[in-house]
mmCIF file with all atom_site columns, C-alpha atoms in Angstrom:
data_model
loop_
_atom_site.group_PDB
_atom_site.id
_atom_site.type_symbol
_atom_site.label_atom_id
_atom_site.label_alt_id
_atom_site.label_comp_id
_atom_site.label_asym_id
_atom_site.label_entity_id
_atom_site.label_seq_id
_atom_site.pdbx_PDB_ins_code
_atom_site.Cartn_x
_atom_site.Cartn_y
_atom_site.Cartn_z
_atom_site.occupancy
_atom_site.B_iso_or_equiv
_atom_site.pdbx_formal_charge
_atom_site.auth_seq_id
_atom_site.auth_comp_id
_atom_site.auth_asym_id
_atom_site.auth_atom_id
_atom_site.pdbx_PDB_model_num
ATOM 1   C CA . UNK A 1 1   ? -20.320 138.690 -179.764 1.00 0.00 ? 10  UNK A CA 1
ATOM 2   C CA . UNK A 1 2   ? -20.722 141.124 -176.875 1.00 0.00 ? 11  UNK A CA 1
ATOM 3   C CA . UNK A 1 3   ? -24.243 139.752 -176.287 1.00 0.00 ? 12  UNK A CA 1
ATOM 4   C CA . UNK A 1 4   ? -22.815 136.208 -176.045 1.00 0.00 ? 13  UNK A CA 1
ATOM 5   C CA . UNK A 1 5   ? -20.217 137.331 -173.496 1.00 0.00 ? 14  UNK A CA 1
ATOM 6   C CA . UNK A 1 6   ? -22.918 139.087 -171.481 1.00 0.00 ? 15  UNK A CA 1
ATOM 7   C CA . UNK A 1 7   ? -25.135 135.968 -171.477 1.00 0.00 ? 16  UNK A CA 1
ATOM 8   C CA . UNK A 1 8   ? -22.193 133.763 -170.426 1.00 0.00 ? 17  UNK A CA 1
ATOM 9   C CA . UNK A 1 9   ? -21.242 136.199 -167.660 1.00 0.00 ? 18  UNK A CA 1
ATOM 10  C CA . UNK A 1 10  ? -24.821 136.243 -166.312 1.00 0.00 ? 19  UNK A CA 1
ATOM 11  C CA . UNK A 1 11  ? -24.992 132.429 -166.425 1.00 0.00 ? 20  UNK A CA 1
ATOM 12  C CA . UNK A 1 12  ? -21.681 132.076 -164.581 1.00 0.00 ? 21  UNK A CA 1
ATOM 13  C CA . UNK A 1 13  ? -22.828 134.618 -161.999 1.00 0.00 ? 22  UNK A CA 1
ATOM 14  C CA . UNK A 1 14  ? -26.122 132.751 -161.464 1.00 0.00 ? 23  UNK A CA 1
ATOM 15  C CA . UNK A 1 15  ? -24.407 129.358 -161.256 1.00 0.00 ? 24  UNK A CA 1
ATOM 16  C CA . UNK A 1 16  ? -21.898 130.695 -158.737 1.00 0.00 ? 25  UNK A CA 1
ATOM 17  C CA . UNK A 1 17  ? -24.696 132.225 -156.654 1.00 0.00 ? 26  UNK A CA 1
ATOM 18  C CA . UNK A 1 18  ? -26.754 129.009 -156.616 1.00 0.00 ? 27  UNK A CA 1
ATOM 19  C CA . UNK A 1 19  ? -23.709 126.831 -155.926 1.00 0.00 ? 28  UNK A CA 1
ATOM 20  C CA . UNK A 1 20  ? -22.591 128.966 -152.986 1.00 0.00 ? 29  UNK A CA 1
ATOM 21  C CA . UNK A 1 21  ? -26.136 129.031 -151.564 1.00 0.00 ? 30  UNK A CA 1
ATOM 22  C CA . UNK A 1 22  ? -26.205 125.231 -151.761 1.00 0.00 ? 31  UNK A CA 1
ATOM 23  C CA . UNK A 1 23  ? -22.878 124.973 -149.930 1.00 0.00 ? 32  UNK A CA 1
ATOM 24  C CA . UNK A 1 24  ? -24.233 126.955 -146.980 1.00 0.00 ? 33  UNK A CA 1
ATOM 25  C CA . UNK A 1 25  ? -27.221 124.626 -146.700 1.00 0.00 ? 34  UNK A CA 1
ATOM 26  C CA . UNK A 1 26  ? -29.777 127.439 -146.693 1.00 0.00 ? 35  UNK A CA 1
ATOM 27  C CA . UNK A 1 27  ? -32.682 124.971 -146.660 1.00 0.00 ? 36  UNK A CA 1
ATOM 28  C CA . UNK A 1 28  ? -31.577 123.551 -143.303 1.00 0.00 ? 37  UNK A CA 1
ATOM 29  C CA . UNK A 1 29  ? -29.756 124.824 -140.275 1.00 0.00 ? 38  UNK A CA 1
ATOM 30  C CA . UNK A 1 30  ? -28.444 123.494 -136.996 1.00 0.00 ? 39  UNK A CA 1
ATOM 31  C CA . UNK A 1 31  ? -30.562 124.453 -134.022 1.00 0.00 ? 40  UNK A CA 1
ATOM 32  C CA . UNK A 1 32  ? -29.098 125.146 -130.602 1.00 0.00 ? 41  UNK A CA 1
ATOM 33  C CA . UNK A 1 33  ? -31.059 123.183 -127.937 1.00 0.00 ? 42  UNK A CA 1
ATOM 34  C CA . UNK A 1 34  ? -30.103 125.721 -125.230 1.00 0.00 ? 43  UNK A CA 1
ATOM 35  C CA . UNK A 1 35  ? -31.478 128.582 -127.281 1.00 0.00 ? 44  UNK A CA 1
ATOM 36  C CA . UNK A 1 36  ? -34.754 126.679 -127.701 1.00 0.00 ? 45  UNK A CA 1
ATOM 37  C CA . UNK A 1 37  ? -34.852 126.036 -123.935 1.00 0.00 ? 46  UNK A CA 1
ATOM 38  C CA . UNK A 1 38  ? -34.695 122.290 -124.546 1.00 0.00 ? 47  UNK A CA 1
ATOM 39  C CA . UNK A 1 39  ? -33.041 119.869 -122.190 1.00 0.00 ? 48  UNK A CA 1
ATOM 40  C CA . UNK A 1 40  ? -32.419 116.213 -122.822 1.00 0.00 ? 49  UNK A CA 1
ATOM 41  C CA . UNK A 1 41  ? -33.189 113.588 -120.256 1.00 0.00 ? 50  UNK A CA 1
ATOM 42  C CA . UNK A 1 42  ? -32.117 109.944 -120.066 1.00 0.00 ? 51  UNK A CA 1
ATOM 43  C CA . UNK A 1 43  ? -35.039 107.712 -119.074 1.00 0.00 ? 52  UNK A CA 1
ATOM 44  C CA . UNK A 1 44  ? -35.320 104.027 -118.242 1.00 0.00 ? 53  UNK A CA 1
ATOM 45  C CA . UNK A 1 45  ? -38.767 102.422 -118.299 1.00 0.00 ? 54  UNK A CA 1
ATOM 46  C CA . UNK A 1 46  ? -39.752 98.827  -117.648 1.00 0.00 ? 55  UNK A CA 1
ATOM 47  C CA . UNK A 1 47  ? -43.180 97.679  -118.840 1.00 0.00 ? 56  UNK A CA 1
ATOM 48  C CA . UNK A 1 48  ? -44.825 94.359  -119.618 1.00 0.00 ? 57  UNK A CA 1
ATOM 49  C CA . UNK A 1 49  ? -46.315 93.784  -123.089 1.00 0.00 ? 58  UNK A CA 1
ATOM 50  C CA . UNK A 1 50  ? -49.278 91.380  -123.246 1.00 0.00 ? 59  UNK A CA 1
ATOM 51  C CA . UNK A 1 51  ? -49.865 89.788  -126.668 1.00 0.00 ? 60  UNK A CA 1
ATOM 52  C CA . UNK A 1 52  ? -53.178 87.875  -126.519 1.00 0.00 ? 61  UNK A CA 1
ATOM 53  C CA . UNK A 1 53  ? -53.703 86.039  -129.825 1.00 0.00 ? 62  UNK A CA 1
ATOM 54  C CA . UNK A 1 54  ? -56.718 83.870  -128.934 1.00 0.00 ? 63  UNK A CA 1
ATOM 55  C CA . UNK A 1 55  ? -59.795 83.758  -126.711 1.00 0.00 ? 64  UNK A CA 1
ATOM 56  C CA . UNK A 1 56  ? -62.886 85.949  -126.588 1.00 0.00 ? 65  UNK A CA 1
ATOM 57  C CA . UNK A 1 57  ? -61.008 89.290  -126.596 1.00 0.00 ? 66  UNK A CA 1
ATOM 58  C CA . UNK A 1 58  ? -57.672 88.972  -128.436 1.00 0.00 ? 67  UNK A CA 1
ATOM 59  C CA . UNK A 1 59  ? -55.349 91.977  -128.556 1.00 0.00 ? 68  UNK A CA 1
ATOM 60  C CA . UNK A 1 60  ? -53.545 90.740  -131.681 1.00 0.00 ? 69  UNK A CA 1
ATOM 61  C CA . UNK A 1 61  ? -55.414 89.880  -134.887 1.00 0.00 ? 70  UNK A CA 1
ATOM 62  C CA . UNK A 1 62  ? -53.827 88.121  -137.866 1.00 0.00 ? 71  UNK A CA 1
ATOM 63  C CA . UNK A 1 63  ? -54.567 90.248  -140.940 1.00 0.00 ? 72  UNK A CA 1
ATOM 64  C CA . UNK A 1 64  ? -52.603 88.122  -143.404 1.00 0.00 ? 73  UNK A CA 1
ATOM 65  C CA . UNK A 1 65  ? -51.672 84.510  -142.700 1.00 0.00 ? 74  UNK A CA 1
ATOM 66  C CA . UNK A 1 66  ? -48.179 83.373  -143.623 1.00 0.00 ? 75  UNK A CA 1
ATOM 67  C CA . UNK A 1 67  ? -47.700 81.627  -146.947 1.00 0.00 ? 76  UNK A CA 1
ATOM 68  C CA . UNK A 1 68  ? -44.256 80.206  -146.250 1.00 0.00 ? 77  UNK A CA 1
ATOM 69  C CA . UNK A 1 69  ? -42.406 78.720  -143.310 1.00 0.00 ? 78  UNK A CA 1
ATOM 70  C CA . UNK A 1 70  ? -41.054 80.866  -140.454 1.00 0.00 ? 79  UNK A CA 1
ATOM 71  C CA . UNK A 1 71  ? -44.231 83.050  -140.597 1.00 0.00 ? 80  UNK A CA 1
ATOM 72  C CA . UNK A 1 72  ? -42.868 84.848  -143.662 1.00 0.00 ? 81  UNK A CA 1
ATOM 73  C CA . UNK A 1 73  ? -45.544 87.096  -145.149 1.00 0.00 ? 82  UNK A CA 1
ATOM 74  C CA . UNK A 1 74  ? -47.834 87.199  -142.117 1.00 0.00 ? 83  UNK A CA 1
ATOM 75  C CA . UNK A 1 75  ? -49.164 90.526  -140.819 1.00 0.00 ? 84  UNK A CA 1
ATOM 76  C CA . UNK A 1 76  ? -50.653 90.953  -137.336 1.00 0.00 ? 85  UNK A CA 1
ATOM 77  C CA . UNK A 1 77  ? -52.248 94.161  -136.003 1.00 0.00 ? 86  UNK A CA 1
ATOM 78  C CA . UNK A 1 78  ? -51.951 94.755  -132.261 1.00 0.00 ? 87  UNK A CA 1
ATOM 79  C CA . UNK A 1 79  ? -53.568 96.757  -129.493 1.00 0.00 ? 88  UNK A CA 1
ATOM 80  C CA . UNK A 1 80  ? -51.724 95.111  -126.601 1.00 0.00 ? 89  UNK A CA 1
ATOM 81  C CA . UNK A 1 81  ? -51.916 96.087  -122.950 1.00 0.00 ? 90  UNK A CA 1
ATOM 82  C CA . UNK A 1 82  ? -48.828 97.576  -121.304 1.00 0.00 ? 91  UNK A CA 1
ATOM 83  C CA . UNK A 1 83  ? -48.650 97.004  -117.564 1.00 0.00 ? 92  UNK A CA 1
ATOM 84  C CA . UNK A 1 84  ? -46.287 98.028  -114.804 1.00 0.00 ? 93  UNK A CA 1
ATOM 85  C CA . UNK A 1 85  ? -46.192 94.568  -113.256 1.00 0.00 ? 94  UNK A CA 1
ATOM 86  C CA . UNK A 1 86  ? -46.311 90.886  -114.156 1.00 0.00 ? 95  UNK A CA 1
ATOM 87  C CA . UNK A 1 87  ? -49.650 89.273  -115.132 1.00 0.00 ? 96  UNK A CA 1
ATOM 88  C CA . UNK A 1 88  ? -50.549 88.205  -111.571 1.00 0.00 ? 97  UNK A CA 1
ATOM 89  C CA . UNK A 1 89  ? -51.578 91.721  -110.479 1.00 0.00 ? 98  UNK A CA 1
ATOM 90  C CA . UNK A 1 90  ? -51.192 93.988  -113.520 1.00 0.00 ? 99  UNK A CA 1
ATOM 91  C CA . UNK A 1 91  ? -51.724 97.746  -113.498 1.00 0.00 ? 100 UNK A CA 1
ATOM 92  C CA . UNK A 1 92  ? -52.518 99.081  -116.974 1.00 0.00 ? 101 UNK A CA 1
ATOM 93  C CA . UNK A 1 93  ? -50.199 101.949 -117.951 1.00 0.00 ? 102 UNK A CA 1
ATOM 94  C CA . UNK A 1 94  ? -50.887 102.092 -121.689 1.00 0.00 ? 103 UNK A CA 1
ATOM 95  C CA . UNK A 1 95  ? -51.360 100.318 -124.991 1.00 0.00 ? 104 UNK A CA 1
ATOM 96  C CA . UNK A 1 96  ? -48.909 99.046  -127.621 1.00 0.00 ? 105 UNK A CA 1
ATOM 97  C CA . UNK A 1 97  ? -50.542 99.755  -130.977 1.00 0.00 ? 106 UNK A CA 1
ATOM 98  C CA . UNK A 1 98  ? -49.123 98.826  -134.359 1.00 0.00 ? 107 UNK A CA 1
ATOM 99  C CA . UNK A 1 99  ? -48.245 95.708  -136.274 1.00 0.00 ? 108 UNK A CA 1
ATOM 100 C CA . UNK A 1 100 ? -45.706 92.967  -136.710 1.00 0.00 ? 109 UNK A CA 1
ATOM 101 C CA . UNK A 1 101 ? -44.976 91.164  -139.952 1.00 0.00 ? 110 UNK A CA 1
ATOM 102 C CA . UNK A 1 102 ? -43.055 87.972  -140.733 1.00 0.00 ? 111 UNK A CA 1
ATOM 103 C CA . UNK A 1 103 ? -39.986 89.321  -142.507 1.00 0.00 ? 112 UNK A CA 1
ATOM 104 C CA . UNK A 1 104 ? -37.570 86.403  -142.918 1.00 0.00 ? 113 UNK A CA 1
ATOM 105 C CA . UNK A 1 105 ? -37.654 83.309  -145.105 1.00 0.00 ? 114 UNK A CA 1
ATOM 106 C CA . UNK A 1 106 ? -34.834 81.685  -143.112 1.00 0.00 ? 115 UNK A CA 1
ATOM 107 C CA . UNK A 1 107 ? -35.799 82.150  -139.449 1.00 0.00 ? 116 UNK A CA 1
ATOM 108 C CA . UNK A 1 108 ? -38.789 83.269  -137.411 1.00 0.00 ? 117 UNK A CA 1
ATOM 109 C CA . UNK A 1 109 ? -38.307 87.009  -137.123 1.00 0.00 ? 118 UNK A CA 1
ATOM 110 C CA . UNK A 1 110 ? -40.672 89.926  -137.389 1.00 0.00 ? 119 UNK A CA 1
ATOM 111 C CA . UNK A 1 111 ? -40.531 93.534  -138.468 1.00 0.00 ? 120 UNK A CA 1
ATOM 112 C CA . UNK A 1 112 ? -42.264 95.410  -135.645 1.00 0.00 ? 121 UNK A CA 1
ATOM 113 C CA . UNK A 1 113 ? -43.645 98.951  -135.798 1.00 0.00 ? 122 UNK A CA 1
ATOM 114 C CA . UNK A 1 114 ? -45.432 100.133 -132.658 1.00 0.00 ? 123 UNK A CA 1
ATOM 115 C CA . UNK A 1 115 ? -46.529 103.210 -130.782 1.00 0.00 ? 124 UNK A CA 1
ATOM 116 C CA . UNK A 1 116 ? -46.572 102.790 -127.019 1.00 0.00 ? 125 UNK A CA 1
ATOM 117 C CA . UNK A 1 117 ? -49.335 105.137 -125.860 1.00 0.00 ? 126 UNK A CA 1
ATOM 118 C CA . UNK A 1 118 ? -49.133 105.849 -122.133 1.00 0.00 ? 127 UNK A CA 1
ATOM 119 C CA . UNK A 1 119 ? -52.370 106.560 -120.239 1.00 0.00 ? 128 UNK A CA 1
ATOM 120 C CA . UNK A 1 120 ? -51.390 107.184 -116.618 1.00 0.00 ? 129 UNK A CA 1
ATOM 121 C CA . UNK A 1 121 ? -49.321 109.476 -114.439 1.00 0.00 ? 130 UNK A CA 1
ATOM 122 C CA . UNK A 1 122 ? -46.911 112.049 -115.802 1.00 0.00 ? 131 UNK A CA 1
ATOM 123 C CA . UNK A 1 123 ? -46.596 110.088 -119.065 1.00 0.00 ? 132 UNK A CA 1
ATOM 124 C CA . UNK A 1 124 ? -50.355 110.296 -119.804 1.00 0.00 ? 133 UNK A CA 1
ATOM 125 C CA . UNK A 1 125 ? -50.847 111.281 -123.455 1.00 0.00 ? 134 UNK A CA 1
ATOM 126 C CA . UNK A 1 126 ? -47.211 110.648 -124.392 1.00 0.00 ? 135 UNK A CA 1
ATOM 127 C CA . UNK A 1 127 ? -46.062 108.010 -126.863 1.00 0.00 ? 136 UNK A CA 1
ATOM 128 C CA . UNK A 1 128 ? -42.856 106.201 -127.775 1.00 0.00 ? 137 UNK A CA 1
ATOM 129 C CA . UNK A 1 129 ? -42.382 104.895 -131.327 1.00 0.00 ? 138 UNK A CA 1
ATOM 130 C CA . UNK A 1 130 ? -40.488 101.632 -131.784 1.00 0.00 ? 139 UNK A CA 1
ATOM 131 C CA . UNK A 1 131 ? -39.247 100.076 -135.001 1.00 0.00 ? 140 UNK A CA 1
ATOM 132 C CA . UNK A 1 132 ? -37.067 97.042  -135.477 1.00 0.00 ? 141 UNK A CA 1
ATOM 133 C CA . UNK A 1 133 ? -36.420 93.374  -136.016 1.00 0.00 ? 142 UNK A CA 1
ATOM 134 C CA . UNK A 1 134 ? -37.593 90.849  -133.445 1.00 0.00 ? 143 UNK A CA 1
ATOM 135 C CA . UNK A 1 135 ? -35.947 87.426  -133.722 1.00 0.00 ? 144 UNK A CA 1
ATOM 136 C CA . UNK A 1 136 ? -38.352 85.756  -131.332 1.00 0.00 ? 145 UNK A CA 1
ATOM 137 C CA . UNK A 1 137 ? -36.199 82.752  -130.419 1.00 0.00 ? 146 UNK A CA 1
ATOM 138 C CA . UNK A 1 138 ? -33.325 84.949  -129.204 1.00 0.00 ? 147 UNK A CA 1
ATOM 139 C CA . UNK A 1 139 ? -33.143 85.285  -125.433 1.00 0.00 ? 148 UNK A CA 1
ATOM 140 C CA . UNK A 1 140 ? -32.864 89.088  -125.532 1.00 0.00 ? 149 UNK A CA 1
ATOM 141 C CA . UNK A 1 141 ? -33.783 91.214  -128.539 1.00 0.00 ? 150 UNK A CA 1
ATOM 142 C CA . UNK A 1 142 ? -33.148 94.910  -129.151 1.00 0.00 ? 151 UNK A CA 1
ATOM 143 C CA . UNK A 1 143 ? -35.165 97.348  -131.238 1.00 0.00 ? 152 UNK A CA 1
ATOM 144 C CA . UNK A 1 144 ? -34.856 101.071 -131.887 1.00 0.00 ? 153 UNK A CA 1
ATOM 145 C CA . UNK A 1 145 ? -36.762 103.883 -130.231 1.00 0.00 ? 154 UNK A CA 1
ATOM 146 C CA . UNK A 1 146 ? -37.205 106.183 -133.232 1.00 0.00 ? 155 UNK A CA 1
ATOM 147 C CA . UNK A 1 147 ? -39.333 108.978 -131.826 1.00 0.00 ? 156 UNK A CA 1
ATOM 148 C CA . UNK A 1 148 ? -42.106 110.014 -129.533 1.00 0.00 ? 157 UNK A CA 1
ATOM 149 C CA . UNK A 1 149 ? -44.727 112.574 -128.653 1.00 0.00 ? 158 UNK A CA 1
ATOM 150 C CA . UNK A 1 150 ? -45.550 114.585 -125.554 1.00 0.00 ? 159 UNK A CA 1
ATOM 151 C CA . UNK A 1 151 ? -42.928 114.233 -122.836 1.00 0.00 ? 160 UNK A CA 1
ATOM 152 C CA . UNK A 1 152 ? -41.077 111.764 -125.106 1.00 0.00 ? 161 UNK A CA 1
ATOM 153 C CA . UNK A 1 153 ? -40.765 114.200 -128.021 1.00 0.00 ? 162 UNK A CA 1
ATOM 154 C CA . UNK A 1 154 ? -37.566 113.612 -130.024 1.00 0.00 ? 163 UNK A CA 1
ATOM 155 C CA . UNK A 1 155 ? -36.923 110.308 -128.211 1.00 0.00 ? 164 UNK A CA 1
ATOM 156 C CA . UNK A 1 156 ? -34.086 108.116 -129.456 1.00 0.00 ? 165 UNK A CA 1
ATOM 157 C CA . UNK A 1 157 ? -32.548 104.990 -128.003 1.00 0.00 ? 166 UNK A CA 1
ATOM 158 C CA . UNK A 1 158 ? -33.326 101.302 -127.760 1.00 0.00 ? 167 UNK A CA 1
ATOM 159 C CA . UNK A 1 159 ? -35.619 98.809  -126.106 1.00 0.00 ? 168 UNK A CA 1
ATOM 160 C CA . UNK A 1 160 ? -34.674 95.317  -124.898 1.00 0.00 ? 169 UNK A CA 1
ATOM 161 C CA . UNK A 1 161 ? -37.273 92.543  -125.109 1.00 0.00 ? 170 UNK A CA 1
ATOM 162 C CA . UNK A 1 162 ? -37.214 89.251  -123.224 1.00 0.00 ? 171 UNK A CA 1
ATOM 163 C CA . UNK A 1 163 ? -39.948 86.661  -122.715 1.00 0.00 ? 172 UNK A CA 1
ATOM 164 C CA . UNK A 1 164 ? -41.176 85.874  -119.212 1.00 0.00 ? 173 UNK A CA 1
ATOM 165 C CA . UNK A 1 165 ? -44.359 84.008  -120.131 1.00 0.00 ? 174 UNK A CA 1
ATOM 166 C CA . UNK A 1 166 ? -45.893 82.816  -123.371 1.00 0.00 ? 175 UNK A CA 1
ATOM 167 C CA . UNK A 1 167 ? -48.037 85.962  -123.731 1.00 0.00 ? 176 UNK A CA 1
ATOM 168 C CA . UNK A 1 168 ? -45.977 88.463  -121.741 1.00 0.00 ? 177 UNK A CA 1
ATOM 169 C CA . UNK A 1 169 ? -42.734 90.154  -122.734 1.00 0.00 ? 178 UNK A CA 1
ATOM 170 C CA . UNK A 1 170 ? -40.758 92.466  -120.467 1.00 0.00 ? 179 UNK A CA 1
ATOM 171 C CA . UNK A 1 171 ? -39.556 95.619  -122.236 1.00 0.00 ? 180 UNK A CA 1
ATOM 172 C CA . UNK A 1 172 ? -36.731 97.731  -120.852 1.00 0.00 ? 181 UNK A CA 1
ATOM 173 C CA . UNK A 1 173 ? -36.419 101.145 -122.526 1.00 0.00 ? 182 UNK A CA 1
ATOM 174 C CA . UNK A 1 174 ? -33.203 103.164 -122.499 1.00 0.00 ? 183 UNK A CA 1
ATOM 175 C CA . UNK A 1 175 ? -33.614 106.443 -124.334 1.00 0.00 ? 184 UNK A CA 1
ATOM 176 C CA . UNK A 1 176 ? -32.889 110.148 -124.447 1.00 0.00 ? 185 UNK A CA 1
ATOM 177 C CA . UNK A 1 177 ? -35.716 112.614 -125.053 1.00 0.00 ? 186 UNK A CA 1
ATOM 178 C CA . UNK A 1 178 ? -36.687 116.244 -124.790 1.00 0.00 ? 187 UNK A CA 1
ATOM 179 C CA . UNK A 1 179 ? -38.365 116.736 -121.409 1.00 0.00 ? 188 UNK A CA 1
ATOM 180 C CA . UNK A 1 180 ? -40.384 119.797 -122.418 1.00 0.00 ? 189 UNK A CA 1
ATOM 181 C CA . UNK A 1 181 ? -44.076 119.848 -123.306 1.00 0.00 ? 190 UNK A CA 1
ATOM 182 C CA . UNK A 1 182 ? -45.597 122.760 -125.210 1.00 0.00 ? 191 UNK A CA 1
#
């Protein structure tokens, strides 16, 4: 009987210890940005995204053709140019690399996952990661900025898309990021 009480006491002690450790969240902790010498910066960028789907050097290649209406089921890989100006006199600032896939059976909309890799100026080597739904017949669409690398590390925010030409979309980014490069 005394052995049973001892075993129960040890089990209760262990359960209490593990439960209290779980309540404190020992596997994760809140980090103080000031202590890490991090500062957040609000940035607005405006770039032009060129989606060339035909011709001798397309930047978007259909991997899987759609099998239903509204492009549902299609998958397109992209390596699109990003420029700082409209197509008349463009200056290349980076590449949009990723894919878009037809994601709706009821309207033409795409799931888009892209990394915007910048190649010039102070943003050279930095990327912004975008994920979201693009309902292409809407005048203005919004997608999420879900991360980044380099100067855009820990980026979060949104991007607005609007068509200006058949193959060119203007993207306006509004996001907060850590402005510190290690």
